[in-house]
Short mmCIF file of C-alpha atoms in Angstrom, two decimals:
data_model
loop_
_atom_site.label_atom_id
_atom_site.label_comp_id
_atom_site.label_asym_id
_atom_site.label_seq_id
_atom_site.Cartn_x
_atom_site.Cartn_y
_atom_site.Cartn_z
CA MET A 2 -3.73 2.93 12.28
CA ILE A 3 -3.01 4.21 15.81
CA GLY A 4 0.38 3.63 17.37
CA LEU A 5 0.92 1.16 20.18
CA ASP A 6 1.86 3.89 22.62
CA GLY A 7 -1.08 6.10 21.69
CA GLU A 8 -4.44 6.42 23.38
CA CYS A 9 -5.92 3.51 21.45
CA LEU A 10 -4.59 -0.01 21.03
CA PHE A 11 -3.75 -1.33 17.57
CA VAL A 12 -6.48 -3.74 16.45
CA ASP A 13 -6.90 -6.13 13.57
CA ASN A 14 -8.95 -5.35 10.48
CA GLU A 15 -10.52 -8.77 10.11
CA THR A 16 -13.79 -10.24 11.28
CA GLU A 17 -13.80 -12.78 14.10
CA SER A 18 -14.60 -15.69 11.80
CA GLN A 19 -11.68 -14.87 9.51
CA ASP A 20 -9.35 -14.55 12.53
CA GLU A 21 -10.37 -17.96 13.80
CA ASP A 22 -9.75 -19.52 10.40
CA GLU A 23 -6.28 -18.00 10.22
CA ASP A 24 -5.44 -19.15 13.75
CA GLU A 25 -6.46 -22.68 12.83
CA ASP A 26 -4.23 -22.56 9.74
CA VAL A 27 -1.26 -21.35 11.79
CA ALA A 28 -1.94 -23.91 14.52
CA GLY A 29 -1.72 -26.67 11.91
CA VAL A 30 1.76 -25.60 10.80
CA GLU A 31 4.65 -27.58 12.18
CA VAL A 32 6.47 -25.28 14.62
CA PRO A 33 10.16 -26.04 15.28
CA ARG A 34 10.83 -27.20 18.82
CA LEU A 35 12.19 -24.19 20.65
CA PRO A 36 14.32 -24.07 23.81
CA ARG A 37 12.57 -22.91 26.97
CA TRP A 38 11.69 -19.25 26.98
CA ARG A 39 13.65 -17.46 29.66
CA THR A 40 13.40 -14.09 31.37
CA LEU A 41 16.19 -11.58 30.74
CA HIS A 42 17.70 -10.20 33.95
CA ASN A 43 20.32 -7.90 32.44
CA ALA A 44 19.55 -4.65 30.67
CA ASN A 45 21.99 -5.08 27.80
CA SER A 46 20.58 -3.99 24.45
CA ASN A 47 21.01 -6.08 21.33
CA ALA A 48 23.48 -5.20 18.59
CA TYR A 49 21.38 -3.53 15.91
CA PRO A 50 21.86 -5.36 12.56
CA GLU A 51 23.35 -2.86 10.13
CA TRP A 52 21.60 -2.49 6.78
CA GLN A 53 23.74 -3.65 3.88
CA GLY A 54 21.67 -2.06 1.11
CA LEU A 55 21.84 1.42 -0.42
CA LEU A 56 19.28 3.70 -2.03
CA PRO A 57 20.53 5.18 -5.32
CA ARG A 58 20.71 8.97 -5.42
CA SER A 59 19.41 10.79 -8.47
CA ASP A 60 21.25 13.79 -9.89
CA ASP A 61 18.31 14.89 -12.04
CA ILE A 62 14.61 15.46 -11.45
CA MET A 63 12.31 14.30 -14.21
CA SER A 64 8.98 15.80 -15.19
CA PRO A 65 5.81 14.36 -13.55
CA LEU A 66 4.79 12.75 -16.84
CA GLN A 67 8.13 10.94 -17.06
CA TYR A 68 7.67 9.52 -13.56
CA PHE A 69 4.16 8.40 -14.55
CA LYS A 70 5.36 6.85 -17.81
CA GLN A 71 7.73 4.61 -15.88
CA PHE A 72 4.65 2.64 -14.80
CA PHE A 73 1.95 3.29 -17.43
CA SER A 74 4.21 2.87 -20.44
CA GLU A 75 3.03 2.26 -24.00
CA ASP A 76 3.35 -1.52 -23.69
CA ILE A 77 0.45 -1.61 -21.21
CA LEU A 78 -1.53 1.21 -22.87
CA GLU A 79 -2.42 -1.02 -25.80
CA VAL A 80 -5.91 -0.73 -27.27
CA GLU A 81 -6.27 -4.06 -29.07
CA GLN A 82 -8.33 -5.74 -26.34
CA SER A 83 -10.64 -2.73 -25.91
CA ASN A 84 -11.33 -2.59 -29.65
CA LEU A 85 -11.89 -6.35 -29.71
CA TYR A 86 -14.28 -6.22 -26.77
CA ALA A 87 -16.32 -3.46 -28.45
CA ILE A 88 -16.71 -5.63 -31.57
CA GLN A 89 -17.64 -8.65 -29.44
CA CYS A 90 -20.38 -6.58 -27.80
CA ASP A 91 -21.69 -5.05 -31.06
CA ALA A 92 -20.03 -5.69 -34.42
CA ASN A 93 -21.86 -2.70 -35.90
CA LYS A 94 -20.27 -0.27 -33.43
CA PRO A 95 -16.47 -0.60 -33.57
CA LEU A 96 -14.57 1.54 -31.04
CA ASN A 97 -11.48 2.33 -33.17
CA LEU A 98 -9.57 3.45 -30.07
CA THR A 99 -5.98 4.67 -30.45
CA THR A 100 -3.20 4.81 -27.85
CA LYS A 101 -3.17 8.60 -27.85
CA GLU A 102 -6.93 8.69 -27.31
CA LEU A 103 -6.59 6.23 -24.43
CA GLU A 104 -4.03 8.54 -22.83
CA GLN A 105 -6.48 11.43 -23.25
CA PHE A 106 -9.16 9.33 -21.55
CA LEU A 107 -6.82 8.64 -18.61
CA GLY A 108 -6.04 12.35 -18.43
CA THR A 109 -9.73 13.20 -18.04
CA VAL A 110 -10.03 10.51 -15.35
CA VAL A 111 -7.19 12.14 -13.40
CA TYR A 112 -8.84 15.55 -13.72
CA MET A 113 -12.10 14.07 -12.40
CA SER A 114 -10.33 12.82 -9.30
CA LEU A 115 -9.04 16.34 -8.61
CA PHE A 116 -12.38 18.15 -8.98
CA GLY A 117 -14.63 15.37 -7.63
CA LEU A 118 -18.06 16.25 -9.07
CA PRO A 119 -20.85 13.84 -8.02
CA SER A 120 -21.45 12.57 -11.57
CA THR A 121 -19.15 12.29 -14.58
CA CYS A 122 -21.70 13.83 -16.94
CA MET A 123 -21.54 17.05 -14.91
CA PHE A 124 -18.08 17.78 -16.34
CA TRP A 125 -19.83 18.43 -19.69
CA ASN A 126 -22.87 20.19 -18.18
CA LYS A 127 -23.16 23.91 -18.96
CA ALA A 128 -23.72 24.79 -15.29
CA CYS A 129 -20.47 23.27 -14.05
CA ARG A 130 -18.53 22.51 -17.23
CA LEU A 131 -14.81 21.77 -16.84
CA SER A 132 -13.02 22.82 -20.01
CA GLN A 133 -9.97 20.61 -19.35
CA VAL A 134 -12.25 17.55 -19.62
CA ALA A 135 -15.00 18.71 -21.98
CA ASP A 136 -12.57 20.10 -24.58
CA THR A 137 -10.57 16.86 -24.66
CA MET A 138 -13.40 14.64 -25.93
CA THR A 139 -17.18 14.50 -26.07
CA LEU A 140 -19.27 12.86 -23.37
CA ASN A 141 -20.54 10.14 -25.73
CA ARG A 142 -17.01 9.24 -26.77
CA TRP A 143 -15.84 9.19 -23.16
CA GLU A 144 -18.68 6.88 -22.14
CA ALA A 145 -17.96 4.58 -25.09
CA ILE A 146 -14.29 4.25 -24.11
CA LYS A 147 -15.16 3.56 -20.48
CA LYS A 148 -17.71 0.92 -21.47
CA SER A 149 -15.23 -0.94 -23.69
CA LEU A 150 -12.11 -0.53 -21.53
CA HIS A 151 -10.59 -4.02 -21.49
CA PHE A 152 -7.24 -5.72 -20.89
CA SER A 153 -7.73 -9.38 -21.82
CA ASN A 154 -9.64 -11.48 -24.34
CA ASN A 155 -12.72 -13.11 -22.84
CA GLU A 156 -12.68 -15.87 -25.47
CA GLU A 157 -9.24 -17.08 -24.33
CA ARG A 158 -10.25 -17.58 -20.72
CA GLN A 159 -9.45 -21.06 -19.44
CA GLU A 160 -12.43 -22.43 -17.52
CA GLU A 161 -10.35 -25.27 -16.07
CA ASN A 162 -7.84 -22.81 -14.58
CA ASP A 163 -10.19 -20.02 -13.57
CA ASP A 164 -8.43 -16.80 -12.57
CA PRO A 165 -10.76 -14.43 -10.65
CA LEU A 166 -8.70 -11.49 -11.93
CA HIS A 167 -8.49 -12.62 -15.56
CA LYS A 168 -10.03 -9.36 -16.85
CA ILE A 169 -7.20 -7.25 -15.40
CA ARG A 170 -4.45 -9.85 -14.99
CA PRO A 171 -2.17 -8.26 -17.67
CA LEU A 172 -2.46 -4.88 -15.92
CA VAL A 173 -1.81 -6.34 -12.45
CA THR A 174 1.20 -8.34 -13.70
CA HIS A 175 2.66 -5.30 -15.47
CA LEU A 176 2.27 -2.93 -12.52
CA THR A 177 3.58 -5.52 -10.05
CA SER A 178 6.72 -6.00 -12.14
CA LYS A 179 7.25 -2.23 -12.15
CA LEU A 180 6.74 -1.89 -8.39
CA THR A 181 9.13 -4.72 -7.54
CA SER A 182 11.89 -2.98 -9.51
CA ILE A 183 11.76 0.19 -7.35
CA PRO A 184 14.81 0.42 -5.04
CA MET A 185 13.81 -0.34 -1.44
CA GLY A 186 14.68 1.41 1.78
CA GLU A 187 15.72 -0.39 4.95
CA LYS A 188 12.31 -0.37 6.71
CA LEU A 189 9.34 -2.12 5.05
CA ALA A 190 5.82 -3.04 6.15
CA VAL A 191 3.10 -5.46 5.05
CA ASP A 192 -0.48 -4.36 5.63
CA GLU A 193 -3.96 -4.38 4.12
CA GLN A 194 -5.39 -1.78 1.78
CA MET A 195 -9.12 -1.34 1.18
CA VAL A 196 -10.49 -0.22 -2.20
CA PRO A 197 -14.05 1.08 -1.62
CA PHE A 198 -16.61 -0.75 -3.78
CA LYS A 199 -20.22 -1.85 -3.20
CA GLY A 200 -21.01 -3.44 -6.57
CA ARG A 201 -21.74 -7.09 -7.20
CA THR A 202 -18.67 -9.28 -7.20
CA ARG A 203 -17.52 -12.30 -5.22
CA LEU A 204 -14.19 -10.58 -4.58
CA LYS A 205 -15.84 -7.91 -2.40
CA GLN A 206 -14.90 -8.09 1.29
CA TYR A 207 -16.57 -6.74 4.42
CA LEU A 208 -14.15 -5.45 7.07
CA PRO A 209 -16.19 -3.75 9.81
CA LEU A 210 -13.19 -2.08 11.47
CA LYS A 211 -12.08 -0.27 8.31
CA PRO A 212 -13.25 3.30 7.52
CA LYS A 213 -14.53 1.95 4.19
CA LYS A 214 -16.13 -1.35 5.16
CA TRP A 215 -17.01 -2.75 1.71
CA GLY A 216 -14.59 -3.24 -1.14
CA TYR A 217 -11.56 -5.09 -2.46
CA LYS A 218 -8.80 -6.07 -0.09
CA ILE A 219 -5.26 -5.61 -1.38
CA LEU A 220 -2.24 -6.81 0.58
CA VAL A 221 0.67 -4.42 0.05
CA LEU A 222 4.39 -4.38 0.77
CA ALA A 223 5.47 -0.75 1.18
CA GLY A 224 8.40 1.22 2.54
CA SER A 225 8.15 3.46 5.59
CA ASP A 226 8.01 6.40 3.13
CA GLY A 227 4.81 4.98 1.58
CA VAL A 228 6.32 3.70 -1.70
CA PRO A 229 4.70 0.34 -2.62
CA HIS A 230 7.01 -2.47 -3.74
CA ASN A 231 4.62 -5.40 -4.20
CA LEU A 232 0.91 -6.15 -3.98
CA GLU A 233 -1.54 -9.02 -4.04
CA ILE A 234 -5.30 -8.70 -4.51
CA TYR A 235 -7.17 -10.93 -2.08
CA THR A 236 -9.20 -13.54 -3.96
CA GLY A 237 -9.56 -16.23 -1.28
CA ARG A 238 -7.28 -19.12 -0.51
CA VAL A 239 -4.12 -19.22 -2.63
CA VAL A 240 -1.90 -22.23 -3.30
CA GLN A 241 1.55 -21.47 -1.93
CA PRO A 242 4.34 -21.70 -4.57
CA PRO A 243 6.44 -24.84 -4.02
CA GLU A 244 9.65 -22.85 -3.63
CA LEU A 245 8.23 -21.04 -0.56
CA ALA A 246 7.68 -22.48 2.90
CA ASP A 247 4.16 -23.02 4.25
CA VAL A 248 3.75 -21.08 7.50
CA GLY A 249 -0.03 -20.68 7.51
CA ALA A 250 -2.39 -18.75 5.28
CA SER A 251 -1.66 -15.28 6.69
CA GLY A 252 2.09 -15.85 6.98
CA ASN A 253 2.24 -17.19 3.42
CA VAL A 254 1.02 -13.80 2.22
CA VAL A 255 4.07 -12.15 3.79
CA LEU A 256 6.43 -14.69 2.22
CA ARG A 257 4.94 -14.09 -1.24
CA LEU A 258 5.08 -10.30 -0.91
CA ALA A 259 8.61 -10.40 0.52
CA GLN A 260 10.10 -12.21 -2.48
CA PRO A 261 11.51 -8.99 -4.08
CA ILE A 262 13.35 -8.06 -0.84
CA PRO A 263 17.12 -8.63 -1.27
CA LYS A 264 18.30 -11.52 0.91
CA GLN A 265 21.02 -11.37 3.59
CA GLU A 266 21.13 -7.54 3.62
CA ASN A 267 19.43 -6.96 7.00
CA TYR A 268 16.19 -5.41 5.75
CA LYS A 269 13.59 -4.82 8.50
CA LEU A 270 10.01 -5.98 7.92
CA PHE A 271 6.99 -5.01 10.07
CA PHE A 272 3.46 -6.44 10.19
CA ASP A 273 0.50 -6.73 12.56
CA ASN A 274 -0.80 -9.70 14.53
CA TRP A 275 -2.90 -11.05 11.66
CA PHE A 276 0.37 -12.11 10.02
CA THR A 277 2.79 -12.66 12.93
CA SER A 278 3.81 -16.19 13.93
CA VAL A 279 7.01 -17.88 15.11
CA PRO A 280 7.43 -19.99 11.92
CA LEU A 281 7.12 -16.86 9.76
CA VAL A 282 9.78 -14.95 11.71
CA LEU A 283 12.16 -17.92 11.66
CA THR A 284 11.66 -18.47 7.93
CA LEU A 285 12.40 -14.83 7.09
CA ALA A 286 15.40 -14.83 9.45
CA GLN A 287 16.94 -17.64 7.40
CA HIS A 288 16.94 -15.26 4.41
CA GLY A 289 18.52 -12.42 6.38
CA ILE A 290 15.26 -10.44 6.69
CA HIS A 291 14.59 -9.22 10.23
CA CYS A 292 11.01 -8.90 11.50
CA THR A 293 8.97 -7.16 14.18
CA GLY A 294 5.24 -7.56 14.68
CA THR A 295 2.44 -7.55 17.19
CA ALA A 296 1.53 -11.11 18.18
CA ARG A 297 -1.42 -13.09 19.50
CA GLY A 298 -0.98 -15.23 22.57
CA ASN A 299 -2.09 -18.44 20.84
CA ARG A 300 0.67 -18.01 18.24
CA LEU A 301 3.47 -17.96 20.82
CA PRO A 302 3.85 -21.59 21.92
CA GLY A 303 5.45 -22.13 25.33
CA VAL A 304 5.61 -18.44 26.29
CA ASN A 305 4.46 -17.70 29.84
CA LEU A 306 3.75 -14.00 30.27
CA MET A 307 2.17 -11.98 33.06
CA CYS A 308 -1.57 -11.48 32.73
CA ASP A 309 -3.06 -8.07 31.99
CA ASP A 310 -4.22 -7.50 35.58
CA GLU A 311 -0.72 -8.05 36.96
CA LEU A 312 0.81 -5.58 34.51
CA LYS A 313 -1.95 -3.08 35.25
CA ARG A 314 -1.36 -3.32 39.00
CA ALA A 315 2.37 -2.81 38.50
CA ARG A 316 2.05 0.60 36.79
CA ARG A 317 1.44 2.14 33.43
CA GLY A 318 4.39 1.38 31.18
CA SER A 319 5.30 -1.90 32.88
CA PHE A 320 6.47 -4.74 30.64
CA GLU A 321 7.86 -8.26 30.65
CA GLU A 322 10.36 -9.74 28.21
CA LYS A 323 11.06 -13.37 27.32
CA MET A 324 13.75 -14.69 24.99
CA ALA A 325 14.42 -18.00 23.24
CA MET A 326 17.14 -19.07 20.84
CA PHE A 327 16.65 -21.24 17.78
CA GLY A 328 19.85 -21.95 15.88
CA GLU A 329 21.44 -18.54 15.34
CA THR A 330 18.15 -16.64 15.73
CA ASN A 331 17.21 -14.94 19.00
CA LEU A 332 13.46 -14.43 19.45
CA HIS A 333 12.28 -11.68 21.78
CA VAL A 334 8.72 -11.45 23.12
CA VAL A 335 7.78 -8.25 24.95
CA LYS A 336 4.43 -7.65 26.61
CA TRP A 337 3.87 -3.99 27.43
CA TYR A 338 1.00 -2.26 29.22
CA ASN A 339 0.02 1.30 28.33
CA ASN A 340 -3.74 1.88 28.22
CA ARG A 341 -4.08 -1.77 27.27
CA SER A 342 -1.63 -4.61 26.91
CA VAL A 343 0.11 -5.47 23.66
CA THR A 344 2.57 -8.25 22.81
CA LEU A 345 5.34 -7.95 20.22
CA LEU A 346 7.64 -10.54 18.66
CA SER A 347 11.00 -9.65 17.09
CA ASP A 348 14.17 -11.41 16.06
CA TYR A 349 16.53 -8.42 16.34
CA THR A 350 15.33 -6.04 19.07
CA GLY A 351 13.85 -6.38 22.54
CA ALA A 352 12.80 -4.17 25.43
CA ASN A 353 16.14 -2.43 25.92
CA PRO A 354 17.03 0.35 25.75
CA VAL A 355 13.90 1.59 27.51
CA THR A 356 13.00 5.24 26.91
CA LYS A 357 10.39 7.45 28.55
CA VAL A 358 7.68 9.29 26.66
CA ASP A 359 5.14 11.93 27.69
CA ARG A 360 1.59 10.66 28.09
CA TRP A 361 -1.57 12.23 29.48
CA ASP A 362 -2.90 10.74 32.70
CA ARG A 363 -6.70 10.96 32.76
CA LYS A 364 -7.03 10.50 36.51
CA GLN A 365 -4.37 12.97 37.63
CA LYS A 366 -5.02 15.35 34.73
CA VAL A 367 -1.28 15.82 34.17
CA ILE A 368 1.39 14.68 31.72
CA ILE A 369 3.45 11.81 33.07
CA LYS A 370 6.56 9.93 31.95
CA VAL A 371 5.78 6.40 30.71
CA PRO A 372 8.51 3.80 30.07
CA ARG A 373 8.46 2.52 26.50
CA PRO A 374 10.44 -0.57 25.33
CA ALA A 375 12.68 -0.18 22.29
CA VAL A 376 10.68 -2.71 20.25
CA VAL A 377 7.52 -0.60 20.65
CA GLU A 378 9.29 2.54 19.44
CA GLU A 379 10.75 0.64 16.48
CA TYR A 380 7.36 -0.80 15.52
CA ASN A 381 5.43 2.47 15.80
CA LYS A 382 7.98 4.36 13.75
CA ASN A 383 7.95 2.00 10.75
CA ILE A 384 4.57 0.21 10.52
CA GLY A 385 2.67 3.07 8.86
CA GLY A 386 3.95 2.88 5.26
CA VAL A 387 0.76 1.38 3.79
CA ASP A 388 -1.42 3.73 5.85
CA LEU A 389 0.54 6.70 4.50
CA LEU A 390 -0.01 5.44 0.96
CA ASP A 391 -3.74 5.05 1.66
CA SER A 392 -4.07 8.54 3.09
CA LEU A 393 -2.41 10.10 0.04
CA ILE A 394 -4.66 8.15 -2.35
CA ALA A 395 -7.75 9.18 -0.37
CA LEU A 396 -6.92 12.89 -0.78
CA TYR A 397 -7.91 12.83 -4.47
CA ARG A 398 -9.53 9.43 -4.92
CA ASN A 399 -11.27 8.74 -8.21
CA LYS A 400 -14.99 8.15 -7.67
CA ILE A 401 -16.12 7.18 -11.17
CA ARG A 402 -19.03 4.75 -10.89
CA SER A 403 -19.32 1.67 -13.07
CA LYS A 404 -21.22 -1.62 -13.10
CA LYS A 405 -18.10 -3.48 -14.24
CA TRP A 406 -16.32 -4.79 -11.15
CA TYR A 407 -12.80 -4.41 -12.55
CA HIS A 408 -13.16 -0.70 -13.40
CA ARG A 409 -12.91 0.21 -9.70
CA LEU A 410 -9.55 -1.59 -9.49
CA VAL A 411 -8.25 -0.03 -12.71
CA PHE A 412 -9.01 3.49 -11.50
CA HIS A 413 -7.56 2.69 -8.07
CA PHE A 414 -4.30 1.54 -9.65
CA LEU A 415 -4.20 4.78 -11.64
CA ASP A 416 -4.49 6.79 -8.41
CA MET A 417 -1.94 4.60 -6.63
CA ILE A 418 0.64 4.86 -9.41
CA ILE A 419 0.38 8.66 -9.50
CA VAL A 420 0.93 8.80 -5.73
CA THR A 421 3.89 6.40 -6.13
CA ALA A 422 5.33 8.60 -8.88
CA TRP A 423 4.99 11.65 -6.61
CA LEU A 424 6.75 9.86 -3.74
CA LEU A 425 9.61 8.90 -6.07
CA TYR A 426 9.75 12.53 -7.24
CA ARG A 427 10.08 13.67 -3.61
CA ARG A 428 12.80 11.07 -3.03
CA ASP A 429 14.77 12.47 -5.97
CA CYS A 430 14.21 16.04 -4.76
CA GLU A 431 15.65 15.17 -1.36
CA GLY A 432 18.59 13.49 -3.07
CA THR A 433 19.39 16.68 -4.96
CA GLY A 434 19.00 18.86 -1.86
CA MET A 435 15.79 20.60 -2.93
CA GLY A 436 13.80 21.93 0.03
CA LYS A 437 10.21 20.87 0.69
CA LYS A 438 8.89 24.35 -0.06
CA GLU A 439 10.26 24.14 -3.60
CA GLN A 440 8.81 20.67 -4.24
CA MET A 441 5.51 20.30 -6.06
CA LYS A 442 2.48 19.40 -3.99
CA LEU A 443 0.55 16.24 -4.87
CA TYR A 444 -2.32 18.26 -6.35
CA THR A 445 0.04 20.18 -8.66
CA PHE A 446 1.92 17.01 -9.59
CA LYS A 447 -1.33 15.24 -10.47
CA SER A 448 -2.63 18.25 -12.40
CA TYR A 449 0.47 18.30 -14.57
CA ILE A 450 0.06 14.60 -15.42
CA ALA A 451 -3.61 15.15 -16.28
CA GLU A 452 -2.80 18.12 -18.51
CA ALA A 453 -0.01 16.27 -20.32
CA LEU A 454 -2.18 13.19 -20.93
CA CYS A 455 -5.11 15.25 -22.22
CA LYS A 456 -2.77 16.94 -24.72
CA SER A 457 -1.41 13.61 -25.96
CA GLY A 458 -1.45 13.57 -29.76
CA LYS A 459 -2.56 17.19 -29.93
CA SER A 460 -0.63 20.29 -30.88
CA LEU A 461 1.67 21.36 -28.06
CA GLU A 462 2.68 24.72 -29.54
CA ARG A 463 2.79 27.45 -26.95
CA LYS A 464 0.15 30.11 -27.23
CA LYS A 465 0.95 33.78 -26.97
CA GLY A 466 1.03 35.05 -23.42
CA ARG A 467 2.68 34.21 -20.15
CA PRO A 468 3.95 30.60 -19.91
CA SER A 469 2.89 30.35 -16.27
CA SER A 470 -0.80 30.30 -17.21
CA THR A 471 -0.70 26.49 -17.24
CA ILE A 472 0.60 23.88 -14.85
CA ALA A 473 3.25 22.93 -17.39
CA GLY A 474 4.43 26.53 -17.62
CA GLN A 475 4.68 26.84 -13.85
CA TYR A 476 6.73 23.65 -13.64
CA GLU A 477 9.12 24.69 -16.43
CA GLU A 478 9.55 28.17 -14.94
CA LYS A 479 10.38 26.76 -11.48
CA ARG A 480 12.71 24.17 -13.01
CA ASP A 481 14.65 26.87 -14.89
CA LEU A 482 15.09 28.89 -11.71
CA LEU A 483 16.50 25.90 -9.80
CA LEU A 484 19.01 24.89 -12.50
#
């Protein structure tokens, strides 16, 4: 995602047909009758709503495996369904999988994401053999576990109430419950996440403006630090729960994801123009959740703003602000022109105070000062939480191929949880005053988890020699020096 004040305008990640459908859904929602939008003539800035929450500070730093086990605990690493599925496929070839062996399998999967060979069988090949994987289990056993990896009983599937995610529903429910329990920071964002996949499944989406155009679309609520707090896999139209308001298909997604956010504590939520609408902002404001988002002109009823040509003729950095009041909620609409025009809607911040930023002028070939409204600065600073999470996952993404559609999601969740565990580790390190140079890098953190999982159920006696010869030894040695 590129910031609003950058060289490229923020754009949506949906196709035109999907955008039109969403606009029709929002247009059909009953919008409260608002007072006339008026132009602000004074330059007074709004009182910034103070956050009432608090992030807990940790006095101790756990091991990487302990952070990982907070999400992939033993209650989700059960092997009953995998063993049952193997028998259902071939009664003469039982899998006899144990929990420890499943952890070893996950450890090899994590190692594969770090080394990234083109094919999984190459990890056992003599030419490029990786001992951390090949010594854990044989190739035939690894392939058998992957083939039978299962999380629900196919025979218990209800055809009348068909769930597109029934094969991984227990895993999704478990991980979602864990993510929603993570303490949240003040600034949160809702955005889309793409899981690359080109196999055959009706859940696959095509988003031409994404770097990875084919795959599963996951809608994520994440903090500005990249920590995810809720997610929803896109499966088509969803019936809105009766306890939540109906503000259109795209806005309903935000309301569902925002349920774990504490109410009346002045949390700030950011989203792009695929989600933004006046009914959504007003609904969240009733719960004490403040919002800022880019907006489409057809979702701002009654707002008369200058056209793009007028703003362009004025000068680069020109803007116009309109305000309306509904009950106790002030709505601010700011249209700003940089390289292109962009419109933002917020219920707690407007154009003031205006700051100036350095930008390159292509015609004059010099750096100039460009006025930037406060709402633009606020949006750019806090919208990138999901993008940060995506970039960290992409560094060491698992690329194991499989014909089973749900395997891609399972391996993606494994990568995402490890990144989440690392972000929580960094949060604890900052709370204890540890400098960034002393903190483990993501690669080291992930390597330690892989090593610990591969040794699950095996002898952990230390061999003779220096303890720093393994990732675990390096971590313990550094930990002893810091204590």
